[in-house]
Amino acid sequence: MLDLVHKATLHSMVCQAILVLICLLCYGCGGLSGAKFVFDDTVAIVKNRDVNSLPTNWTAIFTHDFWGASLLSSDSHKSFRPLTTLMFHCEYALLGLSAAHMKFLNLLLHCVNTILMWRLIRSLYVPEVSTARWAILSAALFAAHPIHTEAVSGVVGRAELMFGMIHLLCLLLTVANTGRLGPQTGGLIMLLTAVGMLFKESAVTIPMSCVLLDYFQNGYYHLRFKDQWSLLRTRMSYLFYLLGTLGLLTARLWWQDFETPTFKEVDNPVAHNEHVLTRGLSQQYLLVMNIWLMLCPHWLCYDWALGCVKLVTNIWDLRLQGVIGFYSIVLVALMNFRRLPGMMLALGLMIIPFLPASGIICVGFVIAERTLYVPSIGFCLLSIYGFLYWYDSSTENTHWRTALRILLMLLFSVMMVRTRQRATDWLNEEQLFKSALQVCPDNAKVHYNIARLATDMGNNTKAFQHYHRAIELYPNYESALMNLGNLYREHGQLTTAEEYIRLALQAYPAFPAAWMNLGIVQSAQGKFDKALASYEKALKYRANFAVCYYNMGNLYLEQKRYAEALHHWQHAVALNPRQPKAWANILTMLDNKGLQEDALRISNQALQHLPNDVSILFIRANVLGKLKHYTEAETIYKRVIELEPHNTLYHTNLGVLYHRWDKTQEAIEAYRTAISISAARATTARENLSKLLKRLEREAQVMQR
């Protein structure tokens, strides 16, 4: 008896080790080296002050959406996930803002979910297949499936991973209490559901999945339909789940003031189509597309919005054959659910978690691969269930069974290689966008993102090409039109810039960023009154637009209205303290006015929010030098040079400091370093060095006399 226990324990440990190894081979083992924040990570983490600000702003975390906007704002997507945001914030506070360690934690959670899935399936009662084989094969497929790459390799996929973990824990609780589902278990599951909803809204479906699992595990499907209905009506735990789910939904909607999110057409063209038939048929086709991505994850794309999936406009569209096929499978499952309960259970666990993303409510995407993380649990169960049913029914044909085993191993190998390849795509945005272009060459958003990245990397030729291509594919793409206008402005083509920004405003008149950028162009043209009107229009559509206040300050500076300029810069940093240019302008103005003490005080405030900003540190060092606080100024100059060692100006000003401090040898070295970096730009360093050397020569001659 003891030997059997030891063997069972060893077998359990080996199975779990294999599953973890598959996860590591797909995503780890050096696959995280050089990882960066990509796509949605930038908005949700890098630019989200709720994540990367200290001390912890608890009020903001629990009143803002996942992207950092106020939940009650008209711009909010209403994606309220405070516990996910809090996890990111804790990681930032403990380990800093590092994509590699955040992705590594995602990988660990994926390993945990894989093991939880294995434990869940192993504990099920499904007589028609071997649950031990069903468990290990389904969990292995779950571990290696490429559809999970976005959830695991994209840091924002943390929401899906936590939802998946809580979903699996609730299912395990349900199985453990089969036949004796008391109020304690039901209460715990509803509590976990409430916690899960604070990680991801889709967790509201957890009680439905638990009801489905309890229904099949208790064997209620064997009863006549009339008896089933009578039983379900009197089953108090099911009623408790129903009322609890409705209560959680009401509380969730109340927290966002019962407001619904507003998405643009570029985010979800299907939902914005004016024809009911087109919306309905297209949405049904998207359901099949999601299943196809799980069935054949060859074509994977980080964004399926514009141009990836053509709308289905009539019933004669051949793509609807897939829809008919899917509902035929569902019908067959319903007709045979007493004979094949495992298939029906797997199908239900695939469909129920997907309901929030299925189009029954308006969402801001066409297809989002990370939303398939939890539904894929059901898909993996269904796939391996079908395989085992086929395999077990071929007991007399040993060659066929051998062929099936070989094909299964080949499938796992292909899945692991594809997942590893896809995880590499998610290491940085350049690879990610390039891979998307191969899948969706006519996706305007992909071209837009490639252009935006090219601009950041200084490749303006490539940026122009892809912005124009994005606009060609979708002429009313307001963000692409505005950014192209900004690019023309940077190249001094102000008239062309204004034309494109006005086209952006024609496409979306309430576009605050476009109004602000129009004001910048008009200011550069010397049309100050028109620029001011444009800025005011931007503030009309976004009252707390910090960057707009900064640009208004620049406008007043050009008009030599210094008090108003200073006021608007101060207002900008009050709204968003992480604006280095606004802080730098304030400090420069105070320094120029001779208000060095005020400049030092305000630079301290600025450095609390931007401790490593070079421009603020440099101005502070200059002010300290003027006040003859040489030691402190020297320390800050050296820190600035450490951050940007190849900046001629910083070495020159350090030389000036030493010059004033009468540290002639140090001054000479600083000037010579500046000249060695860029002789053309080091005019001041060259002149100061010449004066210093001449002075030393004269002093030497005097000493000789």
XYZ file of C-alpha atoms in Angstrom:
705
model
C 0.000 0.000 0.000
C 2.829 2.355 0.916
C 4.585 1.556 -2.369
C 1.454 2.543 -4.273
C 1.339 5.861 -2.430
C 5.025 6.480 -3.185
C 4.522 5.611 -6.835
C 1.482 7.904 -7.064
C 3.442 10.745 -5.429
C 6.411 10.209 -7.742
C 4.140 10.071 -10.778
C 2.471 13.306 -9.664
C 5.822 15.056 -9.209
C 7.082 13.864 -12.606
C 3.908 15.074 -14.358
C 4.151 18.518 -12.752
C 7.866 18.758 -13.546
C 7.181 17.936 -17.208
C 4.480 20.620 -17.398
C 6.748 23.265 -15.854
C 9.562 22.228 -18.200
C 7.276 22.707 -21.224
C 6.408 26.215 -19.987
C 10.075 27.078 -19.489
C 11.076 25.731 -22.896
C 8.367 27.831 -24.554
C 8.911 31.129 -22.723
C 11.993 30.935 -20.486
C 15.513 29.514 -20.858
C 16.992 32.825 -22.033
C 13.843 33.849 -23.873
C 13.346 36.863 -21.599
C 16.793 38.418 -22.126
C 16.481 41.852 -23.686
C 12.730 41.966 -23.045
C 11.111 45.395 -23.282
C 7.698 46.860 -22.620
C 5.665 46.574 -25.812
C 2.353 47.799 -27.206
C -0.257 48.169 -24.394
C 2.462 47.806 -21.715
C 3.603 51.346 -22.499
C 0.240 52.930 -21.662
C -0.775 50.650 -18.788
C 2.621 50.574 -17.037
C 5.356 52.877 -18.357
C 3.151 55.977 -18.728
C 0.713 55.105 -15.947
C 1.409 57.249 -12.886
C -0.714 54.914 -10.754
C 1.957 52.259 -11.387
C 5.225 54.182 -11.327
C 4.653 56.888 -8.708
C 5.707 56.759 -5.078
C 4.298 56.938 -2.474
C 1.361 54.686 -3.374
C -1.721 56.630 -4.437
C -4.437 54.267 -3.202
C -7.250 56.609 -4.212
C -6.016 56.781 -7.805
C -5.553 53.013 -8.069
C -9.142 52.364 -6.974
C -10.772 55.206 -8.929
C -8.836 55.015 -12.203
C -9.139 52.519 -15.025
C -6.449 50.073 -16.113
C -4.846 52.701 -18.368
C -4.586 55.436 -15.727
C -7.614 57.576 -16.678
C -10.359 58.431 -14.209
C -13.079 55.788 -14.315
C -15.696 58.563 -14.556
C -13.917 60.323 -17.437
C -15.531 60.246 -20.885
C -12.150 59.065 -22.243
C -12.060 56.031 -19.937
C -12.392 52.513 -21.349
C -14.017 51.513 -18.002
C -11.584 48.608 -17.636
C -11.392 48.624 -13.828
C -8.597 46.277 -12.693
C -7.152 47.861 -9.530
C -5.526 44.707 -8.148
C -3.635 44.163 -11.411
C -2.473 47.786 -11.314
C -1.509 47.339 -7.654
C 0.580 44.262 -8.546
C 2.458 46.285 -11.165
C 2.941 49.104 -8.653
C 4.340 46.756 -5.979
C 6.778 45.289 -8.495
C 7.869 48.818 -9.437
C 8.342 49.774 -5.776
C 10.368 46.630 -4.989
C 12.303 45.945 -8.209
C 11.958 49.030 -10.399
C 10.422 49.330 -13.842
C 11.838 46.246 -15.564
C 10.007 44.386 -18.326
C 12.115 41.235 -17.844
C 11.167 40.601 -14.221
C 7.501 41.430 -14.870
C 7.393 38.977 -17.773
C 9.153 36.389 -15.630
C 6.379 36.682 -13.040
C 3.859 36.179 -15.857
C 5.704 32.996 -16.780
C 5.568 31.741 -13.183
C 1.813 32.386 -13.090
C 1.418 30.466 -16.348
C 3.277 27.530 -14.770
C 0.962 27.678 -11.745
C -2.129 27.783 -13.957
C -0.890 24.809 -15.966
C -0.444 22.736 -12.808
C -3.833 23.849 -11.452
C -5.434 22.778 -14.727
C -3.758 19.376 -14.490
C -5.014 18.966 -10.918
C -8.538 19.998 -11.911
C -8.883 17.532 -14.808
C -7.334 14.716 -12.781
C -10.027 15.183 -10.137
C -12.957 15.093 -12.598
C -15.282 12.139 -12.996
C -15.600 11.510 -16.746
C -16.126 7.763 -17.336
C -15.755 7.750 -21.118
C -12.009 8.672 -21.113
C -8.997 8.121 -18.853
C -8.838 11.269 -16.695
C -5.128 10.722 -15.940
C -4.228 10.857 -19.637
C -6.800 13.596 -20.270
C -5.212 15.684 -17.495
C -1.555 15.450 -18.546
C -2.198 15.865 -22.275
C -4.656 18.755 -21.888
C -2.384 20.562 -19.434
C 0.613 20.018 -21.734
C -1.337 21.470 -24.660
C -2.351 24.406 -22.456
C 1.287 24.973 -21.438
C 2.548 24.986 -25.027
C -0.327 26.626 -26.919
C 0.872 29.667 -28.945
C -2.406 31.557 -28.377
C -1.198 32.241 -24.825
C 1.882 34.159 -25.946
C 0.247 37.570 -25.744
C -1.044 36.897 -22.219
C 2.302 35.530 -20.980
C 4.787 37.688 -22.938
C 2.790 40.921 -22.780
C 2.988 42.300 -19.238
C -0.630 43.550 -19.330
C -1.620 39.908 -19.839
C -1.207 39.665 -16.054
C -4.951 40.382 -15.778
C -5.757 37.258 -17.828
C -3.289 35.114 -15.867
C -4.768 36.129 -12.513
C -8.298 35.616 -13.846
C -7.221 32.167 -15.044
C -5.727 31.252 -11.675
C -8.817 32.317 -9.690
C -11.082 30.615 -12.253
C -9.211 27.318 -11.835
C -9.178 27.593 -8.030
C -12.966 28.044 -7.998
C -13.427 25.041 -10.277
C -11.202 22.962 -7.981
C -13.297 24.058 -4.994
C -16.435 23.029 -6.869
C -15.062 19.565 -7.652
C -13.790 19.090 -4.089
C -17.277 19.809 -2.752
C -19.308 17.901 -5.347
C -22.565 16.667 -3.809
C -22.109 18.797 -0.687
C -21.861 22.331 -2.025
C -22.678 24.216 1.180
C -22.934 27.950 1.939
C -19.267 28.152 2.994
C -18.037 26.894 -0.390
C -20.511 29.061 -2.282
C -19.537 32.109 -0.235
C -15.833 31.475 -0.801
C -16.365 31.097 -4.564
C -18.334 34.369 -4.712
C -15.586 36.090 -2.676
C -12.942 34.788 -5.085
C -15.125 35.942 -7.985
C -15.274 39.453 -6.510
C -11.471 39.451 -6.104
C -11.077 38.097 -9.644
C -13.214 40.939 -11.020
C -10.696 43.367 -9.526
C -8.043 41.649 -11.645
C -10.175 41.249 -14.801
C -13.870 41.971 -15.362
C -14.401 38.655 -17.175
C -14.121 36.876 -13.798
C -17.843 37.595 -13.406
C -18.383 34.390 -15.431
C -16.729 32.175 -12.791
C -19.986 31.223 -10.976
C -21.516 30.139 -14.318
C -18.551 27.838 -14.950
C -18.884 26.430 -11.410
C -22.590 25.723 -11.950
C -21.805 23.930 -15.220
C -19.101 21.812 -13.576
C -21.274 20.967 -10.578
C -24.136 19.993 -12.923
C -22.001 17.434 -14.775
C -20.065 16.151 -11.762
C -23.301 15.411 -9.895
C -24.658 13.537 -12.919
C -27.796 15.680 -13.246
C -27.569 15.275 -17.027
C -28.824 11.677 -16.617
C -32.214 12.911 -15.401
C -35.156 13.740 -17.611
C -35.358 17.413 -18.650
C -38.447 17.938 -16.489
C -36.671 16.528 -13.434
C -33.546 18.541 -14.229
C -35.529 21.766 -14.356
C -37.251 21.016 -11.061
C -33.895 20.248 -9.460
C -32.184 23.358 -10.811
C -34.993 25.600 -9.548
C -34.674 24.212 -6.025
C -30.883 24.090 -5.940
C -30.122 26.945 -3.498
C -26.437 27.180 -4.374
C -27.303 27.902 -8.016
C -29.757 30.600 -6.959
C -27.082 32.046 -4.666
C -24.612 32.152 -7.565
C -27.189 33.886 -9.774
C -28.053 36.543 -7.196
C -24.393 36.989 -6.251
C -23.362 37.482 -9.882
C -26.133 40.043 -10.420
C -25.043 41.835 -7.243
C -21.396 41.960 -8.330
C -22.372 43.226 -11.774
C -24.544 45.949 -10.241
C -21.766 47.000 -7.852
C -19.267 47.083 -10.714
C -21.517 49.267 -12.866
C -22.324 51.522 -9.901
C -18.606 52.113 -9.323
C -18.328 53.525 -12.858
C -21.559 55.518 -12.395
C -23.430 53.194 -14.805
C -21.599 54.832 -17.718
C -20.651 52.791 -20.790
C -17.285 53.184 -22.550
C -17.023 54.943 -25.895
C -14.732 53.355 -28.467
C -13.620 54.681 -31.840
C -14.259 53.001 -35.162
C -10.544 52.250 -35.516
C -10.764 50.101 -32.363
C -13.768 48.008 -33.413
C -15.195 48.600 -36.921
C -17.717 45.768 -36.440
C -19.463 47.440 -33.498
C -19.583 50.795 -35.327
C -21.161 49.483 -38.518
C -24.642 50.960 -39.018
C -26.186 47.817 -40.574
C -27.620 45.326 -38.088
C -27.181 42.371 -40.480
C -23.514 43.208 -41.090
C -22.845 43.570 -37.360
C -24.581 40.305 -36.548
C -22.962 38.228 -39.286
C -19.516 39.744 -38.704
C -19.732 39.073 -34.968
C -20.650 35.431 -35.611
C -17.713 35.131 -37.981
C -15.413 36.610 -35.330
C -16.481 33.862 -32.919
C -15.328 31.278 -35.447
C -12.122 33.249 -36.071
C -11.291 33.040 -32.366
C -11.804 29.273 -32.428
C -9.698 29.013 -35.594
C -6.844 30.874 -33.902
C -6.883 28.273 -31.135
C -7.181 25.445 -33.637
C -4.471 26.727 -35.987
C -2.347 29.419 -34.280
C -0.204 30.145 -37.317
C -1.616 33.630 -38.007
C -1.170 35.596 -34.801
C -1.299 39.385 -34.621
C -1.109 41.802 -31.691
C -3.925 43.941 -33.171
C -6.715 42.680 -35.443
C -8.487 46.025 -35.871
C -8.380 47.806 -39.224
C -8.102 45.701 -42.356
C -7.363 42.325 -40.727
C -10.897 40.956 -40.810
C -13.233 42.089 -43.577
C -16.852 42.649 -42.581
C -19.418 40.003 -43.546
C -22.080 42.010 -45.381
C -24.461 39.292 -46.663
C -25.569 35.728 -45.965
C -23.916 34.433 -49.155
C -20.407 35.140 -47.832
C -18.505 31.825 -47.979
C -16.834 32.541 -44.640
C -20.159 31.807 -42.952
C -19.555 28.129 -43.674
C -17.275 28.137 -40.650
C -20.088 29.598 -38.527
C -22.453 26.864 -39.737
C -19.805 24.247 -38.945
C -19.304 25.565 -35.406
C -23.004 25.595 -34.564
C -23.312 22.116 -36.092
C -20.706 20.859 -33.597
C -22.556 22.582 -30.751
C -25.799 20.939 -31.926
C -24.173 17.498 -32.072
C -22.767 18.042 -28.572
C -26.220 18.983 -27.270
C -27.793 15.952 -28.910
C -25.185 13.632 -27.341
C -24.551 15.382 -24.041
C -25.776 12.392 -21.992
C -23.505 10.003 -23.876
C -20.488 12.371 -24.089
C -20.728 14.657 -21.040
C -16.992 15.382 -21.129
C -17.334 16.997 -24.550
C -20.214 19.180 -23.379
C -18.339 20.198 -20.215
C -15.257 21.169 -22.239
C -17.371 23.118 -24.723
C -19.088 24.993 -21.894
C -15.761 25.851 -20.218
C -14.604 27.260 -23.563
C -17.712 29.350 -24.241
C -18.637 30.746 -20.798
C -15.375 32.660 -20.015
C -15.425 34.075 -23.551
C -18.924 35.619 -23.235
C -17.754 39.131 -22.134
C -15.481 39.346 -25.227
C -17.998 37.792 -27.615
C -19.727 41.016 -28.656
C -22.745 40.831 -26.341
C -21.337 44.055 -24.877
C -19.351 46.693 -26.769
C -15.609 46.080 -26.564
C -12.638 48.071 -27.865
C -11.159 45.362 -30.079
C -12.006 43.058 -32.964
C -9.975 40.073 -31.735
C -7.745 40.147 -28.666
C -5.661 36.994 -28.371
C -5.020 37.426 -24.665
C -8.775 37.164 -23.952
C -8.557 33.545 -25.183
C -6.266 32.514 -22.320
C -9.048 31.244 -20.034
C -11.412 29.977 -22.797
C -8.484 27.929 -24.145
C -8.747 25.755 -21.012
C -12.014 24.420 -22.428
C -10.548 24.242 -25.917
C -7.595 22.120 -24.748
C -9.974 19.843 -22.846
C -12.194 19.487 -25.905
C -9.283 18.786 -28.285
C -7.663 16.105 -26.114
C -11.070 14.611 -25.238
C -11.725 14.113 -28.961
C -8.271 12.647 -29.457
C -8.630 10.180 -26.563
C -12.137 9.165 -27.598
C -10.822 8.421 -31.086
C -7.703 6.723 -29.707
C -9.621 4.498 -27.255
C -12.128 3.455 -29.921
C -9.253 2.085 -32.073
C -8.134 -0.670 -29.688
C -7.959 -3.319 -32.422
C -5.883 -1.224 -34.849
C -2.441 -0.957 -33.221
C -0.852 0.718 -36.251
C -3.451 3.458 -36.201
C -2.951 4.034 -32.477
C 0.808 4.279 -33.050
C 0.229 6.798 -35.840
C -2.025 8.851 -33.550
C 0.654 8.923 -30.830
C 3.273 10.080 -33.341
C 0.930 12.766 -34.668
C 0.240 13.977 -31.116
C 3.954 14.256 -30.350
C 4.454 16.107 -33.613
C 1.640 18.471 -32.681
C 3.251 19.250 -29.323
C 6.625 19.846 -30.991
C 5.137 22.236 -33.551
C 3.184 24.068 -30.840
C 6.273 24.536 -28.684
C 8.385 25.801 -31.589
C 5.631 28.212 -32.665
C 5.185 29.493 -29.102
C 8.931 30.020 -28.731
C 8.995 31.903 -32.044
C 6.008 34.015 -31.062
C 7.496 34.794 -27.633
C 10.556 36.156 -29.451
C 8.268 38.488 -31.435
C 6.990 39.916 -28.147
C 10.466 40.832 -26.863
C 10.392 44.274 -28.498
C 8.045 46.402 -30.579
C 10.121 46.325 -33.751
C 9.828 42.534 -34.019
C 6.195 42.572 -32.890
C 5.070 45.110 -35.497
C 7.076 43.415 -38.241
C 5.394 40.081 -37.483
C 1.959 41.741 -37.598
C 2.656 43.155 -41.041
C 3.208 39.625 -42.357
C -0.208 38.541 -41.041
C -2.224 41.711 -41.733
C -0.486 43.761 -44.455
C -3.645 45.876 -44.896
C -4.056 46.719 -41.211
C -3.851 50.510 -40.940
C -3.101 50.362 -37.194
C -0.065 48.154 -37.815
C 1.322 50.654 -40.339
C 0.554 53.469 -37.896
C 2.466 51.759 -35.077
C 5.431 50.988 -37.347
C 5.510 54.670 -38.364
C 5.294 55.820 -34.744
C 8.163 53.526 -33.740
C 10.230 54.630 -36.749
C 9.738 58.265 -35.675
C 10.991 57.468 -32.171
C 14.050 55.749 -33.689
C 14.767 58.703 -35.981
C 13.939 56.836 -39.208
C 11.724 59.546 -40.710
C 11.755 58.121 -44.239
C 10.193 54.903 -42.985
C 7.782 56.869 -40.800
C 6.518 58.941 -43.757
C 6.054 55.780 -45.826
C 3.973 53.934 -43.239
C 1.908 56.951 -42.143
C 0.918 57.522 -45.767
C 0.123 53.819 -46.155
C -2.047 53.853 -43.015
C -3.995 56.850 -44.333
C -4.325 55.225 -47.745
C -5.885 52.164 -46.102
C -8.101 54.197 -43.765
C -8.473 57.849 -44.896
C -10.247 58.944 -41.684
C -7.508 57.680 -39.381
C -7.284 60.798 -37.227
C -4.211 59.771 -35.183
C -2.211 58.900 -38.310
C -3.233 62.187 -39.970
C -2.210 64.193 -36.901
C 1.118 62.398 -36.462
C 1.943 62.823 -40.134
C 1.212 66.520 -39.739
C 3.554 66.660 -36.749
C 6.263 64.943 -38.791
C 5.925 67.518 -41.555
C 6.097 70.268 -38.910
C 9.390 68.865 -37.595
C 10.726 69.047 -41.162
C 9.703 72.705 -41.444
C 6.823 72.074 -43.884
C 4.291 74.020 -41.846
C 1.638 74.444 -44.552
C 1.521 70.701 -45.279
C 1.522 69.996 -41.548
C -1.499 72.236 -41.046
C -3.363 70.516 -43.902
C -2.969 67.052 -42.390
C -3.867 68.175 -38.875
C -7.015 69.854 -40.210
C -7.897 66.593 -41.981
C -7.552 64.847 -38.608
C -9.976 67.371 -37.118
C -12.419 66.802 -39.966
C -12.361 63.098 -39.172
C -12.705 63.704 -35.411
C -13.644 67.296 -34.467
C -13.416 66.633 -30.703
C -9.749 65.559 -30.905
C -7.919 67.581 -28.206
C -4.393 66.501 -29.209
C -5.048 67.566 -32.821
C -6.278 70.999 -31.724
C -3.149 71.388 -29.594
C -0.853 70.375 -32.447
C -2.661 72.762 -34.785
C -1.928 75.486 -32.247
C 1.781 74.538 -32.257
C 1.893 74.820 -36.058
C 0.048 78.160 -36.016
C 2.406 79.454 -33.333
C 5.402 78.461 -35.495
C 3.774 80.395 -38.363
C 3.445 83.469 -36.159
C -0.370 83.230 -36.059
C -0.506 83.733 -32.306
C -4.205 84.600 -31.983
C -5.243 81.552 -34.010
C -2.838 79.376 -32.036
C -4.369 80.571 -28.769
C -7.864 79.791 -30.089
C -6.734 76.286 -31.048
C -5.242 75.688 -27.608
C -8.478 76.841 -25.973
C -10.404 74.447 -28.217
C -8.148 71.609 -27.051
C -8.823 72.513 -23.412
C -12.552 72.591 -24.140
C -12.428 68.896 -25.053
C -9.885 67.925 -22.364
C -9.929 70.298 -19.421
C -6.862 68.910 -17.601
C -4.623 68.732 -20.676
C -1.217 69.363 -19.071
C 0.828 69.323 -22.298
C -1.508 71.907 -23.814
C -0.892 74.263 -20.899
C 2.844 73.786 -21.427
C 2.520 74.770 -25.094
C 0.360 77.761 -24.184
C 3.201 78.839 -21.892
C 5.595 78.600 -24.848
C 3.199 80.731 -26.914
C 3.146 83.457 -24.253
C 6.943 83.267 -24.023
C 7.220 84.010 -27.750
C 4.975 87.030 -27.201
C 7.218 88.095 -24.271
C 4.288 87.748 -21.851
C 6.512 86.200 -19.214
C 4.128 86.195 -16.243
C 1.440 84.365 -18.231
C 4.008 81.919 -19.611
C 5.221 81.097 -16.095
C 1.643 80.695 -14.856
C 0.757 78.195 -17.608
C 3.928 76.137 -17.087
C 3.178 75.992 -13.358
C -0.364 74.881 -14.133
C 1.012 72.184 -16.458
C 3.257 70.654 -13.781
C 0.460 70.925 -11.201
C -1.697 68.731 -13.465
C 1.139 66.388 -14.412
C 4.382 66.716 -12.435
C 6.190 64.443 -14.913
C 6.773 67.116 -17.546
C 10.506 67.805 -17.682
C 10.259 70.507 -20.366
C 7.761 72.517 -18.328
C 9.932 72.246 -15.198
C 13.033 73.219 -17.221
C 11.273 76.303 -18.637
C 10.153 77.395 -15.155
C 13.665 76.984 -13.742
C 15.303 78.756 -16.689
C 12.943 81.723 -16.361
C 13.556 82.028 -12.614
C 17.310 81.789 -13.195
C 17.212 84.472 -15.880
C 15.257 86.747 -13.531
C 17.953 86.319 -10.891
C 15.656 84.320 -8.596
C 18.205 81.609 -7.917
C 16.859 80.680 -4.472
C 13.380 80.144 -5.952
C 14.928 78.107 -8.750
C 16.664 75.834 -6.218
C 13.461 75.364 -4.226
C 11.398 74.482 -7.287
C 14.118 72.232 -8.718
C 13.844 70.212 -5.491
C 10.113 69.788 -6.154
C 10.778 68.764 -9.757
C 13.396 66.167 -8.761
C 10.926 64.501 -6.396
C 8.904 63.537 -9.486
C 11.777 63.223 -11.984
C 14.871 62.323 -9.960
C 17.020 61.400 -12.970
C 15.949 64.048 -15.452
C 19.097 65.495 -16.974
C 17.672 68.911 -17.956
C 16.442 69.654 -14.419
C 19.690 68.455 -12.818
C 21.735 70.527 -15.279
C 19.833 73.746 -14.540
C 20.119 73.103 -10.797
C 23.881 72.650 -11.152
C 24.126 75.923 -13.106
C 22.206 77.790 -10.399
C 24.354 76.295 -7.628
C 27.462 77.350 -9.540
C 26.208 80.946 -9.760
C 25.571 80.911 -5.998
C 29.155 79.621 -5.487
C 27.981 76.318 -4.010
C 30.766 74.697 -5.962
C 30.966 71.317 -4.233
C 27.266 70.517 -4.638
C 27.293 71.859 -8.195
C 30.279 69.654 -9.066
C 28.478 66.553 -7.701
C 25.392 67.238 -9.813
C 27.419 68.011 -12.972
C 29.226 64.676 -12.598
C 25.899 62.907 -12.173
C 24.562 64.605 -15.318
C 27.679 63.594 -17.271
C 27.298 60.035 -16.003
C 23.751 59.978 -17.411
C 24.780 61.591 -20.723
C 28.557 61.259 -21.124
C 28.713 62.486 -24.743
C 27.064 65.888 -24.299
C 29.500 68.714 -25.074
C 27.539 71.356 -23.139
C 27.673 69.451 -19.855
C 31.460 69.057 -19.981
C 31.806 72.723 -20.968
C 29.744 73.952 -18.009
C 31.697 71.692 -15.652
C 34.819 73.361 -17.013
C 33.269 76.797 -16.368
C 32.522 75.727 -12.781
C 36.145 74.659 -12.235
C 37.289 77.879 -13.960
C 35.337 79.985 -11.442
C 36.503 77.721 -8.613
C 40.144 78.277 -9.614
C 40.668 74.551 -10.220
C 42.572 75.226 -13.412
C 43.795 71.706 -14.159
C 40.288 70.227 -13.771
C 38.867 73.037 -15.938
C 41.410 72.330 -18.696
C 40.524 68.603 -18.633
C 36.782 69.341 -18.792
C 37.214 71.782 -21.728
C 39.425 69.317 -23.615
C 36.888 66.518 -23.079
C 34.142 68.752 -24.507
C 36.299 69.565 -27.556
C 37.161 65.881 -28.095
C 33.452 64.969 -28.174
C 32.561 67.586 -30.813
C 35.027 70.249 -31.858
C 32.395 71.999 -34.001
C 29.936 72.390 -31.115
C 32.519 73.165 -28.433
C 33.028 76.815 -29.406
C 32.652 78.084 -25.836
C 34.944 75.352 -24.488
C 37.574 76.222 -27.109
C 37.425 79.956 -26.334
C 37.478 79.422 -22.561
C 40.370 76.971 -22.845
C 42.315 79.454 -24.964
C 41.718 82.264 -22.432
C 42.669 80.012 -19.546
C 45.891 78.812 -21.182
C 46.876 82.398 -22.067
C 46.214 83.480 -18.493
C 48.348 80.663 -17.153
C 51.091 81.584 -19.630
C 51.044 85.223 -18.488
C 51.130 84.151 -14.833
C 54.106 81.892 -15.578
C 55.962 84.749 -17.284
C 55.310 87.035 -14.289
C 56.622 84.343 -11.952
C 59.817 84.028 -13.996
C 60.491 87.757 -13.668
